[in-house]
CSV table of C-alpha atoms in Angstrom, one decimal:
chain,number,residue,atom,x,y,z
A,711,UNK,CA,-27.6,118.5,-26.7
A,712,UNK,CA,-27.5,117.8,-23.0
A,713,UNK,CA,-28.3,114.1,-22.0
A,714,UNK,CA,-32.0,114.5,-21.0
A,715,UNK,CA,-33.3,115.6,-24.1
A,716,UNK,CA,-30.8,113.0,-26.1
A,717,UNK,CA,-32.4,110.3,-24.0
A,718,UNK,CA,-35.8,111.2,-24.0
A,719,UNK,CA,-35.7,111.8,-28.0
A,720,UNK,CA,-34.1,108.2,-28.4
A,721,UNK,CA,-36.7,106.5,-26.5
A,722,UNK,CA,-40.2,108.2,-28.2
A,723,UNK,CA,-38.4,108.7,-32.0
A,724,UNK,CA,-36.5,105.0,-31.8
A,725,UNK,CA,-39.5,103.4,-29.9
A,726,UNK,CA,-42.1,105.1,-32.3
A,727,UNK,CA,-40.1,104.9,-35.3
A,728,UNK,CA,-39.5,101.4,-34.9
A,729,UNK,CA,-42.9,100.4,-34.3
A,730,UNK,CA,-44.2,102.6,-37.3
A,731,UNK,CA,-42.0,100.5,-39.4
A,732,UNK,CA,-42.6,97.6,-39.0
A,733,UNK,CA,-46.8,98.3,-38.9
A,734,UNK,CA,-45.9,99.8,-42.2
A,735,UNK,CA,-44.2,96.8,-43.4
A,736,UNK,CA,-46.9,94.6,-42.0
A,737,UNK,CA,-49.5,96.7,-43.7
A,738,UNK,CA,-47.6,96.0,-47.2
A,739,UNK,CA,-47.1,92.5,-46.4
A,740,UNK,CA,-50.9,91.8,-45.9
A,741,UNK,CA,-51.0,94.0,-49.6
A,742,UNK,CA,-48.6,91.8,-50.8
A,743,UNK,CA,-50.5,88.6,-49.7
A,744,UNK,CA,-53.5,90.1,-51.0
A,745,UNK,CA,-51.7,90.6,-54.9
A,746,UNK,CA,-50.5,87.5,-54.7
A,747,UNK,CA,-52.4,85.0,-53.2
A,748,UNK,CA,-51.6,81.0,-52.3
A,749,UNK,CA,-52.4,79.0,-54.8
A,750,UNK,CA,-53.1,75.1,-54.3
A,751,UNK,CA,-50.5,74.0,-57.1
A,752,UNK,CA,-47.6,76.0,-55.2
A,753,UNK,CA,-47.0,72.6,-53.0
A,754,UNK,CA,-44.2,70.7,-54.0
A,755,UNK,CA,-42.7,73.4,-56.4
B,1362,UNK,CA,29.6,84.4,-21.4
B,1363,UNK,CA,27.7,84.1,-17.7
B,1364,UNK,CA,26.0,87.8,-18.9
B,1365,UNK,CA,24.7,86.2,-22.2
B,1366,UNK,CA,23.1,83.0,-20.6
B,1367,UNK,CA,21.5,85.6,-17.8
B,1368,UNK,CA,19.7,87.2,-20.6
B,1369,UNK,CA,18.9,84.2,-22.7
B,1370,UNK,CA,17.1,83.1,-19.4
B,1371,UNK,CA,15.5,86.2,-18.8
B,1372,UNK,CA,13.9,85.6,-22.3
B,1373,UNK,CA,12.6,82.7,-21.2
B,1374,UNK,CA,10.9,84.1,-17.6
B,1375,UNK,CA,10.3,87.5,-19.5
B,1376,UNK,CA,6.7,86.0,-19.8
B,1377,UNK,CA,5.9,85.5,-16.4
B,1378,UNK,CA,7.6,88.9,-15.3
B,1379,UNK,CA,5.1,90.6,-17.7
B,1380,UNK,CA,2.5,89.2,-16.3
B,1381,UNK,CA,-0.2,91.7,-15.0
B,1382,UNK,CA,-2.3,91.2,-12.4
B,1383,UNK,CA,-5.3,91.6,-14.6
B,1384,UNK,CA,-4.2,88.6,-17.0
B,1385,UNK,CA,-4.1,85.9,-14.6
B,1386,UNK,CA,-7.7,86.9,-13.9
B,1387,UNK,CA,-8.6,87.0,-17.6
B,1388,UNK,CA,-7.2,84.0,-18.7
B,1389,UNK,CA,-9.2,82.6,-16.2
B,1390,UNK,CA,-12.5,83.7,-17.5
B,1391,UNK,CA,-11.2,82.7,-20.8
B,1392,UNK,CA,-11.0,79.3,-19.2
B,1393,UNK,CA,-14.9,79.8,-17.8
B,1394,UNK,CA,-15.9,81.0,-21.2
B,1395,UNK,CA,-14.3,77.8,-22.6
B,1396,UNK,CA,-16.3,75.4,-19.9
B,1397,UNK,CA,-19.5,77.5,-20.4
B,1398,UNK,CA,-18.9,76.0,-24.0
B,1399,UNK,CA,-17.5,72.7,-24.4
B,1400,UNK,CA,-19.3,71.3,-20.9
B,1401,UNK,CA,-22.7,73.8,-20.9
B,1402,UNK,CA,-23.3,74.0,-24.7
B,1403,UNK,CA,-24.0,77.8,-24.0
B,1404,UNK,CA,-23.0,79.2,-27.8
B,1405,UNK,CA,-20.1,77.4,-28.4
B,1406,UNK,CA,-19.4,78.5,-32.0
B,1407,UNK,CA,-19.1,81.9,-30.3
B,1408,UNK,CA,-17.9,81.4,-26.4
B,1409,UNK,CA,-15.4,78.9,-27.9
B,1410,UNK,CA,-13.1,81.1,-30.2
B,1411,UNK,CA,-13.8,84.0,-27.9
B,1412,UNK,CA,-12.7,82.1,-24.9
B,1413,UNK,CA,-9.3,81.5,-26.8
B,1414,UNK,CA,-8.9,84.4,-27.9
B,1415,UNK,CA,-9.3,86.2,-24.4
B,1416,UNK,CA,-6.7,83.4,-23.2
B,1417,UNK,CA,-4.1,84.3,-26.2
B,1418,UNK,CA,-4.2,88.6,-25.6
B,1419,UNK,CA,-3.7,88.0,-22.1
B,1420,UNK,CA,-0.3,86.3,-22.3
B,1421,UNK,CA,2.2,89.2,-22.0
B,1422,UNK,CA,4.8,90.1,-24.9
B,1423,UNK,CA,2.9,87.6,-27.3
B,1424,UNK,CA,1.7,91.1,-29.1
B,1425,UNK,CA,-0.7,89.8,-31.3
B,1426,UNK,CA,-2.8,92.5,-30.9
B,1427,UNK,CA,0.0,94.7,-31.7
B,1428,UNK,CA,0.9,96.5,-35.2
B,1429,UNK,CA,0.9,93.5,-37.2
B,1430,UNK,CA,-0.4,90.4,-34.7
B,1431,UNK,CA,-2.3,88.4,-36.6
B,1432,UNK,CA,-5.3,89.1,-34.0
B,1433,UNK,CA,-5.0,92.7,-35.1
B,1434,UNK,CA,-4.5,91.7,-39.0
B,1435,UNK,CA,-8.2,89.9,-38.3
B,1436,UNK,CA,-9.4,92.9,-36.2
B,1437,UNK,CA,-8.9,95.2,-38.5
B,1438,UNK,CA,-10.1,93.0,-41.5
B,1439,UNK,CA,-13.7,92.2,-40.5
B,1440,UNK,CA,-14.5,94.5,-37.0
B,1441,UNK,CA,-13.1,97.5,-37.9
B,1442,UNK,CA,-14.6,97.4,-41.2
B,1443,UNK,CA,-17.6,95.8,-39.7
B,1444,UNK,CA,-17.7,93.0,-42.1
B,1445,UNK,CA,-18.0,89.9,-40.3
B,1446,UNK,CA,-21.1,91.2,-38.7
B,1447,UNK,CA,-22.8,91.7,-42.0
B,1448,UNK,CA,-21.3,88.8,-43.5
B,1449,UNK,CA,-23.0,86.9,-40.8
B,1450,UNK,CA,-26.3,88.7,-41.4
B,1451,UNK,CA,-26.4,86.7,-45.3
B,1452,UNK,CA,-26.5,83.7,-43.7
B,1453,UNK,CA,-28.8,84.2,-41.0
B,1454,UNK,CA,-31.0,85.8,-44.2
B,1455,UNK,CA,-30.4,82.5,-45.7
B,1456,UNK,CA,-31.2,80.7,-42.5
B,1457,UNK,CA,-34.8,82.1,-41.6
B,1458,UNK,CA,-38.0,81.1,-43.1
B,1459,UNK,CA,-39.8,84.1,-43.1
B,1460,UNK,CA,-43.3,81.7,-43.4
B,1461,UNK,CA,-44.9,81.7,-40.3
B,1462,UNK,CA,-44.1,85.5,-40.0
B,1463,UNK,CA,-45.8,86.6,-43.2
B,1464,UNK,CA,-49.3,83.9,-42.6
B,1465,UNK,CA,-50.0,87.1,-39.5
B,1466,UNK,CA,-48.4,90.0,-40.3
B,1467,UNK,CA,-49.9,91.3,-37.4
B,1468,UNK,CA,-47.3,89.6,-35.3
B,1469,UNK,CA,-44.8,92.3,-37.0
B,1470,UNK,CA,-45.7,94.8,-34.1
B,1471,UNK,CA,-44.6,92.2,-31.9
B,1472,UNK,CA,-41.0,91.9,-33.5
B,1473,UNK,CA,-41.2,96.0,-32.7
B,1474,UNK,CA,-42.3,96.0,-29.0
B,1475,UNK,CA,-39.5,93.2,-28.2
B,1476,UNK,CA,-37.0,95.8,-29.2
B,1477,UNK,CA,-38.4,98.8,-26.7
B,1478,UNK,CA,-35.5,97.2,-24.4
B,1479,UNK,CA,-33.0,99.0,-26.3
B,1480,UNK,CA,-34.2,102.6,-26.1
B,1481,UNK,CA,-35.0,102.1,-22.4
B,1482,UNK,CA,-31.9,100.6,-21.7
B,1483,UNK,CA,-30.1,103.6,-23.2
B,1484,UNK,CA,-32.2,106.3,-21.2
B,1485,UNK,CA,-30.9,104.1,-18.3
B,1486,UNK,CA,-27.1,103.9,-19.1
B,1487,UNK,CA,-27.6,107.9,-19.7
B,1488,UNK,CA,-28.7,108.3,-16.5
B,1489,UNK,CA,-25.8,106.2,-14.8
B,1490,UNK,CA,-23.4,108.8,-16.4
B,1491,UNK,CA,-22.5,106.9,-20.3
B,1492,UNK,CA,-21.7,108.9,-23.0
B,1493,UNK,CA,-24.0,109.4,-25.4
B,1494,UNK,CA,-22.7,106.8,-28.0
B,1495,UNK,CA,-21.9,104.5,-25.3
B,1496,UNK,CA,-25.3,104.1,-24.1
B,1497,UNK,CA,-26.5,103.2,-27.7
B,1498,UNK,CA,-23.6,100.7,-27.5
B,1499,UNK,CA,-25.1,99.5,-24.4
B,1500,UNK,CA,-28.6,99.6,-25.6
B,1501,UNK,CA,-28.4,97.7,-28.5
B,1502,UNK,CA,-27.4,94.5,-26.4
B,1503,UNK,CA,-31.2,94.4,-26.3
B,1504,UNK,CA,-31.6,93.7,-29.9
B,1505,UNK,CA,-30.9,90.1,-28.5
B,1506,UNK,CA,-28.9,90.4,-32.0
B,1507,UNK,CA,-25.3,89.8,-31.6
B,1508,UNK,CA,-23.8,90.7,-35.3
B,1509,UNK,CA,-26.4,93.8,-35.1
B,1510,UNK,CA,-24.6,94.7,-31.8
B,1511,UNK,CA,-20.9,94.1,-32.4
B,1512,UNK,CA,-21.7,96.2,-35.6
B,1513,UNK,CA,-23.1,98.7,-33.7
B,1514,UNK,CA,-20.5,98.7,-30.8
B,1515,UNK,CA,-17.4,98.4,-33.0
B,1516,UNK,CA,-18.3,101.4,-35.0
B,1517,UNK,CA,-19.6,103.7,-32.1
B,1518,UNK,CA,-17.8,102.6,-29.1
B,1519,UNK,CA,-14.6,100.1,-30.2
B,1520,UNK,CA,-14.0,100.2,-26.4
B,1521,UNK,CA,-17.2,98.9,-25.1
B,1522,UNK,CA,-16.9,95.9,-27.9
B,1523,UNK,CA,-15.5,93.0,-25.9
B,1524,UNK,CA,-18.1,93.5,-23.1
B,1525,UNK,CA,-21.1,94.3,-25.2
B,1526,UNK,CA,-20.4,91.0,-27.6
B,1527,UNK,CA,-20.2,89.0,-24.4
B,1528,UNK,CA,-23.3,90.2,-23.0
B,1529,UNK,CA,-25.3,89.9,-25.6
B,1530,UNK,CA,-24.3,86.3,-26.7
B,1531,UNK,CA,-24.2,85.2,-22.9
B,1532,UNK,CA,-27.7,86.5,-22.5
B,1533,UNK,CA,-29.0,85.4,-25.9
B,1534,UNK,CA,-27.9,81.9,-24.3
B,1535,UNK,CA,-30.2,82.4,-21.3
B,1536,UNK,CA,-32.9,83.6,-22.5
B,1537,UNK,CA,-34.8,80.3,-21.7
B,1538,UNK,CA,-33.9,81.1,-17.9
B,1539,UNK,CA,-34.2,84.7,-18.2
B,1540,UNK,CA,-38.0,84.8,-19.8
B,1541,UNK,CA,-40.2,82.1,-18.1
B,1542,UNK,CA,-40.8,84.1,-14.6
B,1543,UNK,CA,-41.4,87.7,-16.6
B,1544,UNK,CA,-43.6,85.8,-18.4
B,1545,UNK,CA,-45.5,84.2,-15.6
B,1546,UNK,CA,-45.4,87.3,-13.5
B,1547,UNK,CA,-47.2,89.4,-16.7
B,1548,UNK,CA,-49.9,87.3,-18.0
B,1549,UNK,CA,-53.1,85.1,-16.1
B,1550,UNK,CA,-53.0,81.2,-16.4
B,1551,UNK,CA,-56.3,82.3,-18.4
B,1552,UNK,CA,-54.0,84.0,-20.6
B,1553,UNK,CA,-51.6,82.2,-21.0
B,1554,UNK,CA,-54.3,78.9,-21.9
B,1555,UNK,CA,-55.1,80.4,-25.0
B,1556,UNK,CA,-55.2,78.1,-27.7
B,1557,UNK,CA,-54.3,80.3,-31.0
B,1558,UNK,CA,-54.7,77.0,-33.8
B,1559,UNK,CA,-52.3,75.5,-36.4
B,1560,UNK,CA,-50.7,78.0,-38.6
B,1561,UNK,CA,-52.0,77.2,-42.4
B,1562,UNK,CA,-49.8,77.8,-44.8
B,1563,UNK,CA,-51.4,80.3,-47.3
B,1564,UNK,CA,-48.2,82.6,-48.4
B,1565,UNK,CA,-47.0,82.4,-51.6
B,1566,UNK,CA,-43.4,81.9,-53.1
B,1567,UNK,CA,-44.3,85.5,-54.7
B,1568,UNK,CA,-45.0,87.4,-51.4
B,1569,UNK,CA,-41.6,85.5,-50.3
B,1570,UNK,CA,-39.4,86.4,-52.8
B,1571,UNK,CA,-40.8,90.1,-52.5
B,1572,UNK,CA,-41.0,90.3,-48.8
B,1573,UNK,CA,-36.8,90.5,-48.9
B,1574,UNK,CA,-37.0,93.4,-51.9
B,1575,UNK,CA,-39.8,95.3,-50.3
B,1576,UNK,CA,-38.1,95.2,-46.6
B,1577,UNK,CA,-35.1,96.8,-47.7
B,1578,UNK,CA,-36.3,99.4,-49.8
B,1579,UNK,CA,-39.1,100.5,-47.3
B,1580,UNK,CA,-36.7,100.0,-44.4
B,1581,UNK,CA,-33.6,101.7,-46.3
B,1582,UNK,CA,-35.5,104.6,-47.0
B,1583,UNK,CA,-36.7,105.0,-43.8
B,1584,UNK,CA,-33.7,104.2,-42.0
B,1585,UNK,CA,-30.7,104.8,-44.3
B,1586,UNK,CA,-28.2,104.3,-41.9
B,1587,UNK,CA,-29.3,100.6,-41.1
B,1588,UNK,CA,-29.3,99.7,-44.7
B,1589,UNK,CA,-25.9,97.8,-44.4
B,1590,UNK,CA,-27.4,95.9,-41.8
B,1591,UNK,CA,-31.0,95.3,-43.4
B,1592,UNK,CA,-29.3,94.6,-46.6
B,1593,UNK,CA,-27.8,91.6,-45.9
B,1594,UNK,CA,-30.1,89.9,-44.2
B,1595,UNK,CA,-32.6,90.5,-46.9
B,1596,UNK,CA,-30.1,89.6,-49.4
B,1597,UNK,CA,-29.2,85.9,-48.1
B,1598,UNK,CA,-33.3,86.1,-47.8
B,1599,UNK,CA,-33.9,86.6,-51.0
B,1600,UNK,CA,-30.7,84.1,-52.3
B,1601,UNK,CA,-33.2,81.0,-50.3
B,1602,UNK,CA,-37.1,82.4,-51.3
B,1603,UNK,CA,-35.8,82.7,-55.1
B,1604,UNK,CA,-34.5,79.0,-55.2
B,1605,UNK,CA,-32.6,79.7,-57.8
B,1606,UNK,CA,-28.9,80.0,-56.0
B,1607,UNK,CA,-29.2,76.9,-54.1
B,1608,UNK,CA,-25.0,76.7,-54.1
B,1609,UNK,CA,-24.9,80.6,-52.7
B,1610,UNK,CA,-27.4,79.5,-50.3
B,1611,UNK,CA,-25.6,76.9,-48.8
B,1612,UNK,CA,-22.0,78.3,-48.8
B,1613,UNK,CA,-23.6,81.6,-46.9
B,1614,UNK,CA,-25.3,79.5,-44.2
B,1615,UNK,CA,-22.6,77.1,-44.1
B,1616,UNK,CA,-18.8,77.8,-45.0
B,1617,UNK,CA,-18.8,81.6,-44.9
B,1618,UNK,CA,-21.0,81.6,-41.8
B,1619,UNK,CA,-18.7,79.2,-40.2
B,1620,UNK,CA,-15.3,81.1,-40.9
B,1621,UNK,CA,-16.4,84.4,-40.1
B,1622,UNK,CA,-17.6,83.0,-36.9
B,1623,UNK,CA,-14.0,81.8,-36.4
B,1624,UNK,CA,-12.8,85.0,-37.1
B,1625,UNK,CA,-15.8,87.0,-35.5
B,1626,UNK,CA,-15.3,85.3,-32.1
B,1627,UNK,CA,-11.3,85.2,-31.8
B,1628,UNK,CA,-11.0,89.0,-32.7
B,1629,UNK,CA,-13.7,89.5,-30.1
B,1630,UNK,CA,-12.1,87.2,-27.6
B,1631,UNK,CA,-9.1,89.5,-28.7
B,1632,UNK,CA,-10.2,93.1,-27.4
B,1633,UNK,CA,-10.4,91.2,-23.8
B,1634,UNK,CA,-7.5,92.6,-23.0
B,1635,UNK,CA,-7.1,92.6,-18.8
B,1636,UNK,CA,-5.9,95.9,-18.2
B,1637,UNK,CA,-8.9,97.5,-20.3
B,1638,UNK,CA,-12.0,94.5,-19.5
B,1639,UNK,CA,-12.0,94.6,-16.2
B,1640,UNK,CA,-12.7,98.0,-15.1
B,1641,UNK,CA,-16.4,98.8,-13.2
B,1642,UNK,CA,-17.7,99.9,-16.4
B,1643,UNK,CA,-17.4,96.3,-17.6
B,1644,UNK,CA,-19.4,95.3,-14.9
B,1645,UNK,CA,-22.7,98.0,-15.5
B,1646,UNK,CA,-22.7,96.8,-19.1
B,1647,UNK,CA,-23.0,93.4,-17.7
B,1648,UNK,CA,-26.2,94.4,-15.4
B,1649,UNK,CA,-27.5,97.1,-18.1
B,1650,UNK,CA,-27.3,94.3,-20.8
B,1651,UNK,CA,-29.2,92.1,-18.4
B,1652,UNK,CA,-31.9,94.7,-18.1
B,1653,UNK,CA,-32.3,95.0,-21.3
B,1654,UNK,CA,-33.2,91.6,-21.9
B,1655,UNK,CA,-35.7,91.5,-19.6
B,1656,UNK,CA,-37.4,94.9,-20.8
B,1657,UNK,CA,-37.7,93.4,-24.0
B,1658,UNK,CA,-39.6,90.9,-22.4
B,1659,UNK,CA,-41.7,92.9,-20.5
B,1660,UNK,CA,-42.6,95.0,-23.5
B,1661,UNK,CA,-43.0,92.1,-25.8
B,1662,UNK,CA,-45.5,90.5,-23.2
B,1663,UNK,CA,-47.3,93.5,-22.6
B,1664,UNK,CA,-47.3,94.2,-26.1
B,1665,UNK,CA,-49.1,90.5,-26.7
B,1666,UNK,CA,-51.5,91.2,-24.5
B,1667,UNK,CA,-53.1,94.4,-26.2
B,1668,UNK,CA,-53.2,92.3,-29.2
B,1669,UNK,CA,-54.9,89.7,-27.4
B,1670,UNK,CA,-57.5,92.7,-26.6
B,1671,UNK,CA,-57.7,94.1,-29.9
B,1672,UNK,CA,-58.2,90.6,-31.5
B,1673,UNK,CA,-60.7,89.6,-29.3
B,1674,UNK,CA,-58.9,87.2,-27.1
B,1675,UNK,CA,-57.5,85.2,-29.8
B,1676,UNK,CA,-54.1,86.1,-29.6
B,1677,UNK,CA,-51.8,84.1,-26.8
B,1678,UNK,CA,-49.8,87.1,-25.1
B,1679,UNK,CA,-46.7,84.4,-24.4
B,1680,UNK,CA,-45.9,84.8,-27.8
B,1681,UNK,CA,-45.0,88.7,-27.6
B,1682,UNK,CA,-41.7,87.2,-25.6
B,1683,UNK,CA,-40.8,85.8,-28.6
B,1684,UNK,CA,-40.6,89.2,-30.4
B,1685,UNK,CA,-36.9,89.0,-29.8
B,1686,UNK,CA,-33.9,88.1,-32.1
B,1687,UNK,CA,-32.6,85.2,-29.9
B,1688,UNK,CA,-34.1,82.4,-32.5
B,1689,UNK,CA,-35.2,79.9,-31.9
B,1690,UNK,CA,-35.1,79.7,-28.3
B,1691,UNK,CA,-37.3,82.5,-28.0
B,1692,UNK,CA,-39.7,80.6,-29.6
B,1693,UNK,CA,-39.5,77.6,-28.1
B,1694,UNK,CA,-40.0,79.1,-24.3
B,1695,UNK,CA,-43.1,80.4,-25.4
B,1696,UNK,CA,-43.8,77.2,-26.9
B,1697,UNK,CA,-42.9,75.7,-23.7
B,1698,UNK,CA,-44.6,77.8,-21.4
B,1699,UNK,CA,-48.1,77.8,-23.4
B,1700,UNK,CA,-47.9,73.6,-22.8
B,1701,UNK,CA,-47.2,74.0,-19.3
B,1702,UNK,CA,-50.7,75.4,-18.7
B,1703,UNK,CA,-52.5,73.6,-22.0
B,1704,UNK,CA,-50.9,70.1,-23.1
B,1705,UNK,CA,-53.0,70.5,-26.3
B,1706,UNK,CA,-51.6,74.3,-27.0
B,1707,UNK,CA,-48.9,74.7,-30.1
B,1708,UNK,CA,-48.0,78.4,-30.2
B,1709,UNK,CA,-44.5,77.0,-31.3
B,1710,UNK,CA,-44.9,78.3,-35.2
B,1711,UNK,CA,-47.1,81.1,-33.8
B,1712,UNK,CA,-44.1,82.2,-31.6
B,1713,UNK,CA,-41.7,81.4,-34.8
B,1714,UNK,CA,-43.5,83.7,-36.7
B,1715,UNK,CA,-42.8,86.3,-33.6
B,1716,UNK,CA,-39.6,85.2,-33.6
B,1717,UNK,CA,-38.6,85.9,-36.9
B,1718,UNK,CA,-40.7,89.4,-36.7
B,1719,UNK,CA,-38.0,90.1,-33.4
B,1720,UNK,CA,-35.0,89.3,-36.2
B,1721,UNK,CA,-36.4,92.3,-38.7
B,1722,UNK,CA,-37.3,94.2,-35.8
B,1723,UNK,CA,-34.3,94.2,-33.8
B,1724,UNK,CA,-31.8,94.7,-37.3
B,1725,UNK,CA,-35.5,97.9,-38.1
B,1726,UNK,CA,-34.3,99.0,-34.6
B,1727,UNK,CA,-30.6,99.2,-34.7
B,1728,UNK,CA,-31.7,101.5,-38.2
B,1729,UNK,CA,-33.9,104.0,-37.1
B,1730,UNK,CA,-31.3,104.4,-33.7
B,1731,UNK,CA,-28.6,104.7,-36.4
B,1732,UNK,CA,-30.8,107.3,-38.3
B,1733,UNK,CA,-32.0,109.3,-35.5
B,1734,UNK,CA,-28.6,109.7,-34.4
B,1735,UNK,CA,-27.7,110.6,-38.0
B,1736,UNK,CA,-30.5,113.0,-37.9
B,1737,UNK,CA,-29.6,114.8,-34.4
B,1738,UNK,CA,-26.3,115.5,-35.7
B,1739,UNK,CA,-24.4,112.6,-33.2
B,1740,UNK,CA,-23.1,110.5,-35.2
């Protein structure tokens, strides 16, 4: 694979597949905030 | 009798007569390393021991980077096996409250865009002529990260260690010179006067203890590759959310953290050999390090300031230059920038929350590079 294509594959699969990530992993963190929500008696545990 | 005192002599000058002309200059910048540390305070747990360690390889006939040196016995323990990097990752999992990151999830996406400085930093050391696996050595120094990018270096480009470990912790160090003018330069004062409110603390211990579980199963499965690196961090995570290993805890934030980065920073002070350091290619990772710094920035702030759009002006773009690993002093130039322009502003556990996304993110990063390289058949 010559340099250009290495390159230019790095930079829109590593750019995007970061970024999908980590909106996946947000997405399931606002899930997981939803399942499990704060409650007041949490303070000082 | 004479013959026999000559030589005995000549043991004792043999040092000197070794001497290249590259060690001289090394042991120097051991020495500046040294004074960066002890009279700057720029990462002394790291400059310190790597100083030294540059000063001890570059004394000729010492060989303790030889078969059997003890600087090669620790080498080869923890670099080549990449364990002190991961080693260090526990207690930086055990180090991080993961809070103010998980009261916005939103602010994940910014720990992403602060980690575009890698990839475009690699397209850039491509172009200048790298190999292919040194430009990912060379990228990663803008993960901002430095266990994520001596892991990286030492197991894709051993010779490109000693000057991507400096650059990155050098730069990590200057971030709060690097950042303010990008970030002045990119956003308005309007902008930057946004006033985002106090952080409320709404997350429960049961979204923290599963935030380390479900991080490095999602994240393992989608970037295998990084799991060593994701892994750790989650675990020592996971060890301080669950409470329930307070002694594990504390040893892997404390005594392990502290003897691996002994270890860490002597071995790395260790591969500064003269002959090999200070060559031009030293000096392009240098710049290209340095750029990728400041792309991270660039991206993170641009990146803040479509959220700001899409969330109707509530979001203070200053806070995407926080999407970096350097914590906390990420995170406290955004802090300190937002004041500048609004005395009443506190974006500090805004930009924590950033901050912290910038640690996953650049460790998320490093894993899908790994993978993708995996995938193309490089590595």
């Amino acid at each position: 694979m010559d340099n250009w294509t290495f390159g230019i594959t790095m930079v829109v699969v590593g750019m995007g597949g970061t970024i999908l990530t980590m909106w996946v992993l947000s997405l399931l963190m606002g899930l997981l905030r939803k399942a499990f929500p704060y409650k007041k008696e949490e303070e000082g545990k | 009798m004479l013959e026999a005192i000559g030589n005995g002599l000549y043991g004792l000058i043999a040092g000197f007569t070794g001497l290249h002309w590259s060690n001289p200059v090394m042991i120097g910048l051991g020495c500046l390393l040294l004074y960066l540390a002890i009279k700057k305070d720029i990462e002394p747990l790291l400059l310190l021991p790597i100083g030294f360690g540059c000063i001890l390889v570059n004394i000729p006939l010492a060989g303790l980077m030889e078969e059997e040196g003890f600087l090669r016995t620790i080498y080869d323990a923890g670099i080549a096996t990449e364990l002190f990097p991961l080693f260090i990752f526990i207690g930086i999992g055990a180090m991080t409250d993961f809070g103010p990151l998980l009261e916005n999830p939103r602010i994940f996406l910014l720990g992403a865009a602060g980690q575009f400085g890698i990839f475009l930093t690699l397209a850039l050391a491509l172009a200048l002529g790298f190999s292919k696996l040194d430009a990912v050595a060379i990228g990663v120094i803008g993960a901002c990260d430095g266990p994520t990018a001596i892991y990286v270096s030492s197991k894709y480009a051993p010779h490109l260690l000693s000057a991507v470990s400096v650059a990155a912790y050098s730069y990590m160090s200057l971030v709060p010179i690097i950042q303010p003018p990008i970030m002045k330069f990119l956003t308005t004062e309007e902008e930057r006067k946004i006033s985002m409110g106090a952080v409320k603390k709404t997350v429960s211990k049961t979204t923290k203890i599963l935030f380390p579980l479900i991080v490095t199963v999602v994240g393992g499965l989608i970037a295998p590759q990084g799991l060593p690196l994701l892994g750790t961090i989650m675990l020592g995570n996971l060890m301080r959310e669950s409470g329930v290993v307070s002694r594990l805890t504390k040893a892997s934030e404390n005594e392990i953290a502290n003897i691996v980065t002994l270890l860490l920073g002597i071995s790395i002070g260790a591969t500064m050999d003269g002959k090999n350091f200070l060559t031009p290619q030293t000096l392009m990772v240098l710049g290209l390090g340095f750029i990728a710094i400041c792309l991270d920035t660039v991206c993170g702030v641009m990146f803040g300031k479509l959220l700001k759009v899409l969330s109707g002006g509530k979001i203070n773009p200053l806070i995407g230059a926080a999407g970096i690993s350097a914590y906390p002093m990420a995170a406290r130039v955004a802090q300190r920038e937002g004041q500048k322009y609004n005395p009443k502003n506190f974006l500090l556990m805004h930009a924590m929350g950033a901050n912290t996304g910038g640690q996953v993110g650049s460790v998320m990063a490093a894993a899908v590079m790994l993978s993708v390289l995996k995938g193309m058949g490089i590595i």
